[in-house]
CSV table of C-alpha atoms in Angstrom, one decimal:
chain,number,residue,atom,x,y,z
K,36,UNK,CA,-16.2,13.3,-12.7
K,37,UNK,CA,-14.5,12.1,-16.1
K,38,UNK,CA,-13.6,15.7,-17.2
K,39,UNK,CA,-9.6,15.0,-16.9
K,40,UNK,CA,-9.1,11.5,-18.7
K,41,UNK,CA,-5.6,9.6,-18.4
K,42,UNK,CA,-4.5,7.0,-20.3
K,43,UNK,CA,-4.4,3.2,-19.2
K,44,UNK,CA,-1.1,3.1,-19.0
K,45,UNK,CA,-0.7,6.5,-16.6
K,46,UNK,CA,0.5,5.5,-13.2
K,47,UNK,CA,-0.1,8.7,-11.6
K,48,UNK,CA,-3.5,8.8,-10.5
K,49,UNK,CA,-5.9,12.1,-11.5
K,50,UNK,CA,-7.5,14.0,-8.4
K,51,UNK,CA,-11.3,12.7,-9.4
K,52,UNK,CA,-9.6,8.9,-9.0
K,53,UNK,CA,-7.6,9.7,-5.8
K,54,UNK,CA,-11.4,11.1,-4.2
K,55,UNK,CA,-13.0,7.6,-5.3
K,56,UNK,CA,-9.8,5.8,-3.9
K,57,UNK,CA,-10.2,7.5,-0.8
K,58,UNK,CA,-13.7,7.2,-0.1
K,59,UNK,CA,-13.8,4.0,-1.1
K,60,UNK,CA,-10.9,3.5,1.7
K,61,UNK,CA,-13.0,5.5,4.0
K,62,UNK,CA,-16.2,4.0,3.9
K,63,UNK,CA,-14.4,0.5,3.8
K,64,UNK,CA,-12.6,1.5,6.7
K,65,UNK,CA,-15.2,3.0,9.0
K,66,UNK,CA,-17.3,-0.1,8.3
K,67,UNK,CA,-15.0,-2.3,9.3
K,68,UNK,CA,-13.6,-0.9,12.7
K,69,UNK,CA,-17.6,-0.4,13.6
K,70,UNK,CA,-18.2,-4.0,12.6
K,71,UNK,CA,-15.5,-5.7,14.5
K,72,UNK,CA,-16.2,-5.3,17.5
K,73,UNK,CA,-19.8,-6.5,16.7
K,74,UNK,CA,-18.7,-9.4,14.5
K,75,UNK,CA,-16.3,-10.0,17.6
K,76,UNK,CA,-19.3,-10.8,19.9
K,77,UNK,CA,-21.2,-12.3,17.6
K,78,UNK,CA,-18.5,-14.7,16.6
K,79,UNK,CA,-17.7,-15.4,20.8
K,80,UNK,CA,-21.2,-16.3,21.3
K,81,UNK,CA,-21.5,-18.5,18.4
K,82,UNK,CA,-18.5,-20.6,19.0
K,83,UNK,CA,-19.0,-20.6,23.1
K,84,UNK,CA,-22.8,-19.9,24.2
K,85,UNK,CA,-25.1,-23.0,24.1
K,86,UNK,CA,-28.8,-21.2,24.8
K,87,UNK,CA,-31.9,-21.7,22.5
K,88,UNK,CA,-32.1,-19.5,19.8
K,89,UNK,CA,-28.7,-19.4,18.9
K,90,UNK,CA,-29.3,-21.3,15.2
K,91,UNK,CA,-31.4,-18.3,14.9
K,92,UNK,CA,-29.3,-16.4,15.4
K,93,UNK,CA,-26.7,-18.0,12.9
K,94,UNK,CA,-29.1,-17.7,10.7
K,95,UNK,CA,-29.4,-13.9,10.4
K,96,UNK,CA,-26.3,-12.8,10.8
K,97,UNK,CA,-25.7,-15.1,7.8
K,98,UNK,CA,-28.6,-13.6,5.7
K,99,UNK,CA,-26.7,-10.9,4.2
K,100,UNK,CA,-24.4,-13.4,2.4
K,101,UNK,CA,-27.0,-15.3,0.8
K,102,UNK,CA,-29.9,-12.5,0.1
K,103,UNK,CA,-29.4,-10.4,-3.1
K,104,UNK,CA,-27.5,-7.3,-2.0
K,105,UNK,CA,-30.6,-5.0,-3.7
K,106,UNK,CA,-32.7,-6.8,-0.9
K,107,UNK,CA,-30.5,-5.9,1.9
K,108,UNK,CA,-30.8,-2.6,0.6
K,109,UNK,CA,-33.8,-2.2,0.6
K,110,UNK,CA,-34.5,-3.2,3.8
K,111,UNK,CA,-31.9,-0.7,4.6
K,112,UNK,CA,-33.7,1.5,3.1
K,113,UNK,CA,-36.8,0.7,5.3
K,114,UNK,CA,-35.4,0.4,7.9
K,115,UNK,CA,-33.2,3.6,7.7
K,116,UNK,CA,-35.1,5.9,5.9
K,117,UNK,CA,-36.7,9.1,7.3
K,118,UNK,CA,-40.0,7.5,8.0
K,119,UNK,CA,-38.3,3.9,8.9
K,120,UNK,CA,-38.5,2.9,12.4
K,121,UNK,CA,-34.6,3.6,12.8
K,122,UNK,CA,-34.0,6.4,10.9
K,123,UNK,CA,-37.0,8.5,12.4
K,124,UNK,CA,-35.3,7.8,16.0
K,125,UNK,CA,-31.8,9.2,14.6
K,126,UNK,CA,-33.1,12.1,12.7
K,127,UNK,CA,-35.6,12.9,16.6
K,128,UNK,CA,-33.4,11.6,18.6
K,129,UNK,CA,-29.7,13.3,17.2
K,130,UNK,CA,-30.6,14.9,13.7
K,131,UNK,CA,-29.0,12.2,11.9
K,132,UNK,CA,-29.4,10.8,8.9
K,133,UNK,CA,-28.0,8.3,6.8
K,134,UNK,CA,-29.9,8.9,3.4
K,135,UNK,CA,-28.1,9.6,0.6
K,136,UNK,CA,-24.7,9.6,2.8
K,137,UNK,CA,-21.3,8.5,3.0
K,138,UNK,CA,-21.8,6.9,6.4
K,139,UNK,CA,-25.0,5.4,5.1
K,140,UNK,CA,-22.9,3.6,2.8
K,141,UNK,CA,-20.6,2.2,5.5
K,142,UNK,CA,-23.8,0.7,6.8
K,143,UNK,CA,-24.4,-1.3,3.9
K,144,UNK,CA,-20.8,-2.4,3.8
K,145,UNK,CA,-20.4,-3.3,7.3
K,146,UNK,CA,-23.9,-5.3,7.2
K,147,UNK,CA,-22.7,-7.1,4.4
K,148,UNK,CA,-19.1,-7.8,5.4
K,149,UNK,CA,-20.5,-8.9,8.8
K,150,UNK,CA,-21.5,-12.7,8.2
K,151,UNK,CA,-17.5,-13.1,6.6
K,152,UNK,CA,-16.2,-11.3,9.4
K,153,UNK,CA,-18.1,-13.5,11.8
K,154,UNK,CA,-17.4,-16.8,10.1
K,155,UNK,CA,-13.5,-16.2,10.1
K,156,UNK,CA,-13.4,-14.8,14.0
K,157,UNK,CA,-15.8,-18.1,15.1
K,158,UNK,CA,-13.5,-20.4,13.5
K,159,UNK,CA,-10.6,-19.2,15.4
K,160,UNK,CA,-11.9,-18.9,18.4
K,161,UNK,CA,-13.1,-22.6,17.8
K,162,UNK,CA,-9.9,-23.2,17.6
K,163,UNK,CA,-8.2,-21.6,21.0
K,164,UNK,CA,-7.4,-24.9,22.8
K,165,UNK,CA,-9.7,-23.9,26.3
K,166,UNK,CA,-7.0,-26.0,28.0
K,167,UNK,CA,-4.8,-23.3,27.8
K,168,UNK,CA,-7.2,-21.3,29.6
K,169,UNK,CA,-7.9,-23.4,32.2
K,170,UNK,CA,-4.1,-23.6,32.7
K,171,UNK,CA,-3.9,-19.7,33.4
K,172,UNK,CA,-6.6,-19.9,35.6
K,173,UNK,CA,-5.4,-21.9,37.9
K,174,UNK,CA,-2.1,-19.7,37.9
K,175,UNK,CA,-4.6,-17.1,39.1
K,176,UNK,CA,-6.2,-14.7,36.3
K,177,UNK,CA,-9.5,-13.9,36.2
K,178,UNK,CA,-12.0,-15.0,33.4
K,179,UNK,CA,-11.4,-11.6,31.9
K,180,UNK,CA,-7.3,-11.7,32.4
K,181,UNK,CA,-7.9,-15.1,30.7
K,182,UNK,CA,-9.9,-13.6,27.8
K,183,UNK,CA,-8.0,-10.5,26.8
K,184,UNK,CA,-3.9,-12.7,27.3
K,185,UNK,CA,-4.6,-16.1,26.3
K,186,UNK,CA,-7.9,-16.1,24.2
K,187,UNK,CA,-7.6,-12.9,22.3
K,188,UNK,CA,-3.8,-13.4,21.3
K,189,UNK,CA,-4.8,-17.0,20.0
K,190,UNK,CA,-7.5,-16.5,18.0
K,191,UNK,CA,-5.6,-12.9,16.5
K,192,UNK,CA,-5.1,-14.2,13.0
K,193,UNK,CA,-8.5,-15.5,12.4
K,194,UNK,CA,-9.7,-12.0,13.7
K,195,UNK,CA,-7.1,-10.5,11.0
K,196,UNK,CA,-8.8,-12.8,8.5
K,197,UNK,CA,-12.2,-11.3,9.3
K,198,UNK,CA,-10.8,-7.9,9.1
K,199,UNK,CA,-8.9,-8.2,6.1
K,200,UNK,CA,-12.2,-10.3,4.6
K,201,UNK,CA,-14.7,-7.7,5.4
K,202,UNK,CA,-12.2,-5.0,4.1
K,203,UNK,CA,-12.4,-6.5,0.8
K,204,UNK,CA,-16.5,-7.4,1.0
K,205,UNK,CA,-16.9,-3.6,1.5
K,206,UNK,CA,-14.5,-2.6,-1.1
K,207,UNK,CA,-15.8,-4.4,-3.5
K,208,UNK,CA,-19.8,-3.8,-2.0
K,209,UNK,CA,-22.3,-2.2,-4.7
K,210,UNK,CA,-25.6,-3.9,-4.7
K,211,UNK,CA,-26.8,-2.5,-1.4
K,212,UNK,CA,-24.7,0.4,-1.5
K,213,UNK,CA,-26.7,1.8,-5.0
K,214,UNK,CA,-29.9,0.9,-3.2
K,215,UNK,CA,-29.7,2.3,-0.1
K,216,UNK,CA,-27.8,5.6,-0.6
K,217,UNK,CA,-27.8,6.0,-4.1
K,218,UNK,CA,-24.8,6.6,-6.2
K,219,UNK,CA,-23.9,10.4,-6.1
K,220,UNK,CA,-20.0,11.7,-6.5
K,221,UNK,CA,-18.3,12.7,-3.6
K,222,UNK,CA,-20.4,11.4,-1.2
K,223,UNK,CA,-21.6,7.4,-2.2
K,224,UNK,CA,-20.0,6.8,-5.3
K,225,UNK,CA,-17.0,4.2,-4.1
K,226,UNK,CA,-14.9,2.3,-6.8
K,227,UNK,CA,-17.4,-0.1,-7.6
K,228,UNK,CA,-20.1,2.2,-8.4
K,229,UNK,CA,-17.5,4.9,-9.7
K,230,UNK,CA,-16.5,1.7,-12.2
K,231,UNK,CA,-20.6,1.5,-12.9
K,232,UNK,CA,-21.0,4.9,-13.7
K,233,UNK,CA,-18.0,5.2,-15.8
K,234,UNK,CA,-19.6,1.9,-17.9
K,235,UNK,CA,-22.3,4.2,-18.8
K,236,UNK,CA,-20.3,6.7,-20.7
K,237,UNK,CA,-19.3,7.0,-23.9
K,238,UNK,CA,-15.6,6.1,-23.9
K,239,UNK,CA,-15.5,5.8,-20.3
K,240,UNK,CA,-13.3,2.6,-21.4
K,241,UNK,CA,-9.8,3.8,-20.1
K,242,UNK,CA,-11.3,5.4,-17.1
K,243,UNK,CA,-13.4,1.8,-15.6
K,244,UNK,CA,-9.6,-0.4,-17.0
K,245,UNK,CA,-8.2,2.3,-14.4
K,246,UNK,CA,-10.4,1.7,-11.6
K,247,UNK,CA,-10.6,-1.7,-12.1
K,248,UNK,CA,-7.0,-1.8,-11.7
K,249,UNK,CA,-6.9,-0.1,-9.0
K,250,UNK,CA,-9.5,-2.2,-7.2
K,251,UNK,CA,-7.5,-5.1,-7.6
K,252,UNK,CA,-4.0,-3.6,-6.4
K,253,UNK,CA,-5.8,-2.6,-3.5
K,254,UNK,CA,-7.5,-6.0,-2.9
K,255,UNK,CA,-4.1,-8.0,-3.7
K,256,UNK,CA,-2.5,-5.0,-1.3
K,257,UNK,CA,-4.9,-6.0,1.7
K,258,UNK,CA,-4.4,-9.7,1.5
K,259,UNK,CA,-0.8,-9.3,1.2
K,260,UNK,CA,-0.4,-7.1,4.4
K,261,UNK,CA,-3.1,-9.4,6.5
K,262,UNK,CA,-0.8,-12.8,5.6
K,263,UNK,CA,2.4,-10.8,6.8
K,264,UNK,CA,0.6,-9.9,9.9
K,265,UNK,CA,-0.9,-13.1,10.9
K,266,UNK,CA,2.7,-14.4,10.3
K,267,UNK,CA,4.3,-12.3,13.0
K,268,UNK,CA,1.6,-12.4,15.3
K,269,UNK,CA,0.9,-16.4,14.9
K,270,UNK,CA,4.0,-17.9,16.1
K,271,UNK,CA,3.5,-21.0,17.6
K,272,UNK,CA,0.1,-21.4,16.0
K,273,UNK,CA,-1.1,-21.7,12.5
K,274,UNK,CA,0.2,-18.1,11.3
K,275,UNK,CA,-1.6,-17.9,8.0
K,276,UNK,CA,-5.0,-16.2,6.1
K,277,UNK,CA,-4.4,-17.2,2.8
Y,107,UNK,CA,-1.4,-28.7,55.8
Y,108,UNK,CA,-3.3,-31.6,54.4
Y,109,UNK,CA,-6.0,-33.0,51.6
Y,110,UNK,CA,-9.4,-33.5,53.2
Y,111,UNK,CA,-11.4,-34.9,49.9
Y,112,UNK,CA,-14.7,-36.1,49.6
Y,113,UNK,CA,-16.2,-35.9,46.5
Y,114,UNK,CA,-18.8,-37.9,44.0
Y,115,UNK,CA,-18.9,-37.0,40.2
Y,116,UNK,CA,-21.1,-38.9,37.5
Y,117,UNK,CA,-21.0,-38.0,33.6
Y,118,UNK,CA,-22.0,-40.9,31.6
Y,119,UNK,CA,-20.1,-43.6,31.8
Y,120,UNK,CA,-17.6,-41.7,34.3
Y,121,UNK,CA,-18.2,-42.7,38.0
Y,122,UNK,CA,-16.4,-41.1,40.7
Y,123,UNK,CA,-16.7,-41.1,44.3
Y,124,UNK,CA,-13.4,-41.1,46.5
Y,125,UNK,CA,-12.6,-40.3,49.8
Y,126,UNK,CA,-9.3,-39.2,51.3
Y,127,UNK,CA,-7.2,-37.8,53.3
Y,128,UNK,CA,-3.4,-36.7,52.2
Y,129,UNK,CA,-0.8,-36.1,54.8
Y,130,UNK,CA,1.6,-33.3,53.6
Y,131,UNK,CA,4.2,-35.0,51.1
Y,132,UNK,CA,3.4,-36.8,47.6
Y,133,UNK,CA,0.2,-38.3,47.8
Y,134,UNK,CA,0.2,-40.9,44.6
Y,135,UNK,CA,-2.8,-41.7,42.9
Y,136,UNK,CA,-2.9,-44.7,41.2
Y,137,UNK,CA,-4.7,-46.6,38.6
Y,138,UNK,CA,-5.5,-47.7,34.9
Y,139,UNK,CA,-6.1,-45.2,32.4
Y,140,UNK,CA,-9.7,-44.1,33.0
Y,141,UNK,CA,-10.2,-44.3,36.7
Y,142,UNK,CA,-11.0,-40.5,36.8
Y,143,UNK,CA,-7.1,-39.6,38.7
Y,144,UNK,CA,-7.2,-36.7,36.4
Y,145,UNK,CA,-10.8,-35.6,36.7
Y,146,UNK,CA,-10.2,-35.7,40.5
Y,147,UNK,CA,-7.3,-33.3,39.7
Y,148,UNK,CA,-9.1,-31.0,37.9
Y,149,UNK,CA,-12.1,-30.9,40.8
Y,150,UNK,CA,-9.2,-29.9,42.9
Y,151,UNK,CA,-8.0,-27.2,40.8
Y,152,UNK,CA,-11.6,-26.1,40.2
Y,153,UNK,CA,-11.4,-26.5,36.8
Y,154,UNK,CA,-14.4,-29.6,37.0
Y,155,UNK,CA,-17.3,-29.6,39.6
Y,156,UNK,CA,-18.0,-31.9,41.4
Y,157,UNK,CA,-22.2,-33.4,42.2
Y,158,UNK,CA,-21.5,-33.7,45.7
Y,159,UNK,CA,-18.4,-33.8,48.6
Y,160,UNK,CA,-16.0,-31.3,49.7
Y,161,UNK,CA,-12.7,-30.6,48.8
Y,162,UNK,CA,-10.5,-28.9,51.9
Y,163,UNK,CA,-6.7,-28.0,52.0
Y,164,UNK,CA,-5.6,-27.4,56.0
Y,165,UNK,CA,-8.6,-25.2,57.4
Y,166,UNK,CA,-9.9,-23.7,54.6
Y,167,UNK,CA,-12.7,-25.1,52.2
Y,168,UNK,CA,-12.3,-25.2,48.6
Y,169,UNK,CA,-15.4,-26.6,47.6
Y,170,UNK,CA,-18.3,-27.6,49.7
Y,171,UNK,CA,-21.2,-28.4,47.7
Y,172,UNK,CA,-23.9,-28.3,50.9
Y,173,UNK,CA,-22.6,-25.0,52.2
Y,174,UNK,CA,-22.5,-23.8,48.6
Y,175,UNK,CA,-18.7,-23.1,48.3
Y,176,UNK,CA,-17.2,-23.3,45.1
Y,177,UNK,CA,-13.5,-21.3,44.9
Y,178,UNK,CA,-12.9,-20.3,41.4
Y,179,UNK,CA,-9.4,-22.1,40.2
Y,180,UNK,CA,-8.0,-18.5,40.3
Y,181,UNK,CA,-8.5,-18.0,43.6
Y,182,UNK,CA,-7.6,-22.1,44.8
Y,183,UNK,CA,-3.9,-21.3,44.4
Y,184,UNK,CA,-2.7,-25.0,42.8
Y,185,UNK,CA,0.3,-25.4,41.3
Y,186,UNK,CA,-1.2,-27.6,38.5
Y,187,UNK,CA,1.8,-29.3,36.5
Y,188,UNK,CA,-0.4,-30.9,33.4
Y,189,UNK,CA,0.7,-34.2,31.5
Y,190,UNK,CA,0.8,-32.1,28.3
Y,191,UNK,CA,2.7,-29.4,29.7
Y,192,UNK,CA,0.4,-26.4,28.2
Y,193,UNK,CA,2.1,-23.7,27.8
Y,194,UNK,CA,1.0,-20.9,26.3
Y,195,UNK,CA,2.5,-21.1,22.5
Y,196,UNK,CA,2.3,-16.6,22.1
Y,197,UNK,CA,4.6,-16.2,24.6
Y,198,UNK,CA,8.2,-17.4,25.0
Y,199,UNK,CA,9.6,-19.2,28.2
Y,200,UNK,CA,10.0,-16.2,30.3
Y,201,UNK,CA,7.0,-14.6,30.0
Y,202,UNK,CA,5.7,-18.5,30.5
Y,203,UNK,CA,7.3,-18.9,33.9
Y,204,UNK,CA,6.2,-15.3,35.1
Y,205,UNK,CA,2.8,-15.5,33.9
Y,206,UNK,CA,1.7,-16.5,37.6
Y,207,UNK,CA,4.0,-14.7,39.4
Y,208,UNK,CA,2.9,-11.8,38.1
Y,209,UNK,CA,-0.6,-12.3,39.4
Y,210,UNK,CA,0.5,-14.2,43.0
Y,211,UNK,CA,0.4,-11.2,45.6
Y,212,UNK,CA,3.9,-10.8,46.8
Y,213,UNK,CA,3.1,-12.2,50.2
Y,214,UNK,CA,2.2,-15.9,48.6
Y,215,UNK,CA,5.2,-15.9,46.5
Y,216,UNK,CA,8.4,-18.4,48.0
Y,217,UNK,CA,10.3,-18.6,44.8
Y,218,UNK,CA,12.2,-16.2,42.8
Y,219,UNK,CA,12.7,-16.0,38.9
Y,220,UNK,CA,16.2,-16.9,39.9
Y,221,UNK,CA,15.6,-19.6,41.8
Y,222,UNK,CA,13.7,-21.2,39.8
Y,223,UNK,CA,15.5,-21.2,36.6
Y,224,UNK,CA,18.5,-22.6,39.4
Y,225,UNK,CA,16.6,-25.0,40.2
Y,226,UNK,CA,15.1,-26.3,37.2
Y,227,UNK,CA,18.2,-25.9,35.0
Y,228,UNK,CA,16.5,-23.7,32.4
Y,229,UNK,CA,18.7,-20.7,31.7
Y,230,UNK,CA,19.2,-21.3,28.1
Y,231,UNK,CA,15.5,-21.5,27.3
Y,232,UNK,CA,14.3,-17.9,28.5
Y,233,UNK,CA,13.9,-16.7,25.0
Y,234,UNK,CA,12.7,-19.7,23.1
Y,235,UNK,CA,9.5,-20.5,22.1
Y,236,UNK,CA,7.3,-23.4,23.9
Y,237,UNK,CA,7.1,-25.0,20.0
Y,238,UNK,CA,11.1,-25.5,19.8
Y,239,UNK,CA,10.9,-27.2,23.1
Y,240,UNK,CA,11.9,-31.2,23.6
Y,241,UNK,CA,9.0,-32.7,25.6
Y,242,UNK,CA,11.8,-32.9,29.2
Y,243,UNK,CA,12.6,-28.8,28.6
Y,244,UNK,CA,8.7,-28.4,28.3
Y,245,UNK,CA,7.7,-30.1,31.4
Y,246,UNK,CA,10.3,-28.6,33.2
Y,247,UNK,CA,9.0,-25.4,32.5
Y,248,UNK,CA,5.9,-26.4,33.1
Y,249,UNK,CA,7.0,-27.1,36.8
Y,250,UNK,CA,8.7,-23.7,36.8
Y,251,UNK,CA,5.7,-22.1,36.0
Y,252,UNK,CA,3.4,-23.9,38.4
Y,253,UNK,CA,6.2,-22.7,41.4
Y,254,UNK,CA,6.5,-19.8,40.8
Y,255,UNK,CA,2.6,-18.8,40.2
Y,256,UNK,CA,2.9,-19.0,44.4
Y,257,UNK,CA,0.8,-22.5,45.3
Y,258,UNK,CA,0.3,-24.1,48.7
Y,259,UNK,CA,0.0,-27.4,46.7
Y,260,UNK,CA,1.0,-29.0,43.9
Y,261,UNK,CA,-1.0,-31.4,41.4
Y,262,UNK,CA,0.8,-33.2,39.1
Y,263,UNK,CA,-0.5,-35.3,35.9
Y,264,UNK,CA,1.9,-37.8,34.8
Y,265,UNK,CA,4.8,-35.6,34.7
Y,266,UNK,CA,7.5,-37.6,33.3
Y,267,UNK,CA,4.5,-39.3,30.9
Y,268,UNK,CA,6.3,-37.5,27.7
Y,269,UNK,CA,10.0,-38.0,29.0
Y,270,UNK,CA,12.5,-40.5,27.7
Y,271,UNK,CA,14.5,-42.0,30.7
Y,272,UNK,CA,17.0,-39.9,31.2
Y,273,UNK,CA,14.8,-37.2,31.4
Y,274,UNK,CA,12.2,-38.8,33.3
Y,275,UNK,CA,15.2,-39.4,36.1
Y,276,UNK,CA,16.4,-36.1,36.3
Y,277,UNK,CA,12.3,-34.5,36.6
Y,278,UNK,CA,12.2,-37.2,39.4
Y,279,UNK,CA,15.0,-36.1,41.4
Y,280,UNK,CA,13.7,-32.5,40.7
Y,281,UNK,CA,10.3,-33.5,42.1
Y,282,UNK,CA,11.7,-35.2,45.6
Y,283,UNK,CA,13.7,-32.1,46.0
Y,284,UNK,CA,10.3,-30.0,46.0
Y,285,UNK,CA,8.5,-32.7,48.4
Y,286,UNK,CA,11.8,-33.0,50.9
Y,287,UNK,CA,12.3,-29.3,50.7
Y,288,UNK,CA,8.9,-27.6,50.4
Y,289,UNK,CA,6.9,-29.9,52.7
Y,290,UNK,CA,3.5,-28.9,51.1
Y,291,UNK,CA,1.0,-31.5,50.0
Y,292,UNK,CA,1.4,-32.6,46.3
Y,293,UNK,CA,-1.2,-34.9,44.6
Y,294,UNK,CA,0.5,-36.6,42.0
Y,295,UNK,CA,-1.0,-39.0,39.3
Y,296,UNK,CA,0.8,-41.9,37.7
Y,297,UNK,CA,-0.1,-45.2,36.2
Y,298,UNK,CA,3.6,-46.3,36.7
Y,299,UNK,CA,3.9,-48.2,39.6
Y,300,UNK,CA,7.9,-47.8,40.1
Y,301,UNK,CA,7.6,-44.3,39.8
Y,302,UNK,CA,4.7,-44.3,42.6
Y,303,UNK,CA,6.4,-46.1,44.7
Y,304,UNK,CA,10.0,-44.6,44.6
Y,305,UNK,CA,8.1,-40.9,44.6
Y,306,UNK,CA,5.2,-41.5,47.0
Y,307,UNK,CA,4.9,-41.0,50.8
Y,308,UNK,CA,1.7,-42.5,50.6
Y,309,UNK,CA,-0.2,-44.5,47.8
Y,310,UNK,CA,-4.0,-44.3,46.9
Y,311,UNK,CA,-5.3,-47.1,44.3
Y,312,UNK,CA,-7.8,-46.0,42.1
């Protein structure tokens, strides 16, 4: 993959860099549109539901962010792999598997930009004054009018703050990633591990400078777009992630 | 149409048990700051339950706790004016006032967009947004809202409670215009006992 070197100071980016960029961008991406709708509920029944068990359940969807990302990984790997509980359904069930796959790595991002996700989205709905919804209900919606034009809008740029938040987690994800799908080109090899590889080589300098580079423009990219949005969206209402 | 309410209600130290009966025009309840006036609202608007009691406006039952009737608020059809206004800070004025209206069926609404910007003098505010609002242009869209969502009674909670006095006059007169001209039942809370008395048909002490 380092068989065309640029220099540093090359803006144009070589074919081998723009596949890493765009995995990296796809795996990132998938993960995070599968998670937020999870993170979504997960977040709603944490800030509203009052039933036992729900510490518990706090408690594990905050795991990822405090276990060493080659544990998650692992039990990834356990859990996913051909003779893991999951993985044997998928590969009966559909004939899919994650092994060694691209989507297998969106797994391990998703799982570990979930408990940020979750944390962002739960503040924010916190943070939806339930007044207002009492208010529209008694000017007649429904609880589900309610949620989807009074809650929802509210708590929009704490859910952009979890989106943009997991975006970068899974960008910048390589612990579980390497463990649970390996690091081959083309397929599982996203910036970070791309930037691990390349430390390897003998005078694979320029090429990790470049990739480190552009894992920063992208980051800085991300968190500059989210803070625009959240300030068109949040009028009336704190408008801001950073 | 009238107010048949009997209800009891105990959280902690909150004790409330009331009986009454409101003929149509502005009902007044009044009393110090903790008496439960706006927790009795709120049982009426469904938005609190109450233990026990009944809640009936005219012949039909809003809440009857031993035939097990409990009208969600969507479905009670108050006009609930709040002391803190509340509207919704996403969405300007207009789409404020016709957040009810939109869901009244066309049969239940009496007012017009029209009317009621008319009415409530609010033409200039259509586009703003609720957080450039003084407290006066706030409440009085508040009351816009609350018409035009289609109610067959009003609640109001200290309406004029965020109002200087010029304001506060000009929301009164507004508010015996809708109880000379409407003629539905309106419960409205107040610890003021001018305002009570120059705005009430009929007082209850809390």
């Amino acid at each position: 993959m380092v068989s065309s070197r640029s220099a540093i100071g090359d803006l144009m980016l070589t074919p081998e860099e723009w596949a890493i960029v765009l995995l990296s961008l796809k795996v990132s991406g998938v993960a995070v549109m599968l998670t937020l709708p999870v993170a979504f509920g997960l977040a709603w029944i944490l800030a509203r539901g009052r039933f036992p068990g729900k510490l518990l359940i706090d408690a594990i969807v905050h795991l990822p962010l405090v276990v060493p990302p080659v544990v998650t990984g692992w039990l990834l790997l356990l859990a996913f792999g051909k003779q893991g509980p999951v993985g044997h359904w998928l590969d009966h069930w559909f004939g899919i598997s994650l092994m060694f796959r691209w989507t297998g790595a969106a797994l391990a991002a998703a799982v570990m930009a979930l408990p940020l996700m979750v944390r962002a989205m739960r503040l924010s709905i916190e943070a939806v004054d339930r007044r207002l919804e009492g208010a529209a209900r008694t000017l007649g919606a429904r609880p589900a009018r309610v949620f989807w034009t009074i809650t929802v809008p509210l708590s929009l740029p704490g859910v952009l703050a979890g989106v943009v938040l997991g975006l970068a987690r899974s960008i910048g994800e390589f612990g579980a990633t390497i463990t649970f799908v390996s690091n081959i080109p083309g397929e599982t090899q996203t910036l970070p591990l791309a930037i691990y590889s390349a430390l390897q080589l003998p005078g694979g300098e320029a090429l990790v400078a470049r990739l480190a580079l552009i894992s920063v423009a992208l980051s800085l990219g991300a968190l500059l777009l989210s803070e625009l949005l959240a300030r068109r969206t949040g009028r009336g209402g704190p408008g801001h992630v950073l | 149409m009238s107010f048949d309410i009997d209800i009891a209600y105990r959280r902690g130290t909150h004790d409330i048990a009331l009986r009454l009966i409101a003929k149509p025009g502005l009902t007044a309840l009044f009393g110090p700051s903790g008496a439960g006036k706006t927790s009795l609202l709120n049982m009426v608007a469904g938005l609190l339950r109450p233990d026990r009691g009944h809640i009936r406006i005219g012949d039909e039952t809003l809440f009857d706790s031993k035939a097990g009737i409990d009208l969600p608020p969507e479905r009670r059809r108050a006009g609930y004016v709040f002391q803190d206004g509340r509207l919704f800070p996403h969405r300007r004025v207009r789409d404020n006032l016709l957040y009810g209206w939109k869901l009244a069926a066309p049969a239940q609404r009496w007012i017009t967009l029209e009317e009621s910007i008319a009415f409530l003098d609010i033409a200039p505010l259509l586009d703003r947004w609720p957080a450039t609002l003084s407290g006066g242009e706030a409440q009085r869209v508040a009351i816009g809202r609350a018409l035009l969502s289609g109610p067959r009674f009003l609640l109001m909670d200290e309406p004029l409670a965020s109002l200087d006095r010029a304001r506060r006059e000009e929301i009164m007169a507004m508010i015996e215009r809708i109880r000379d001209e409407l003629q539905f039942p309106i419960l409205y809370v107040s610890h003021d006992r001018s305002e009570v008395e120059r705005l009430a048909s009929s007082i209850i002490t809390l």
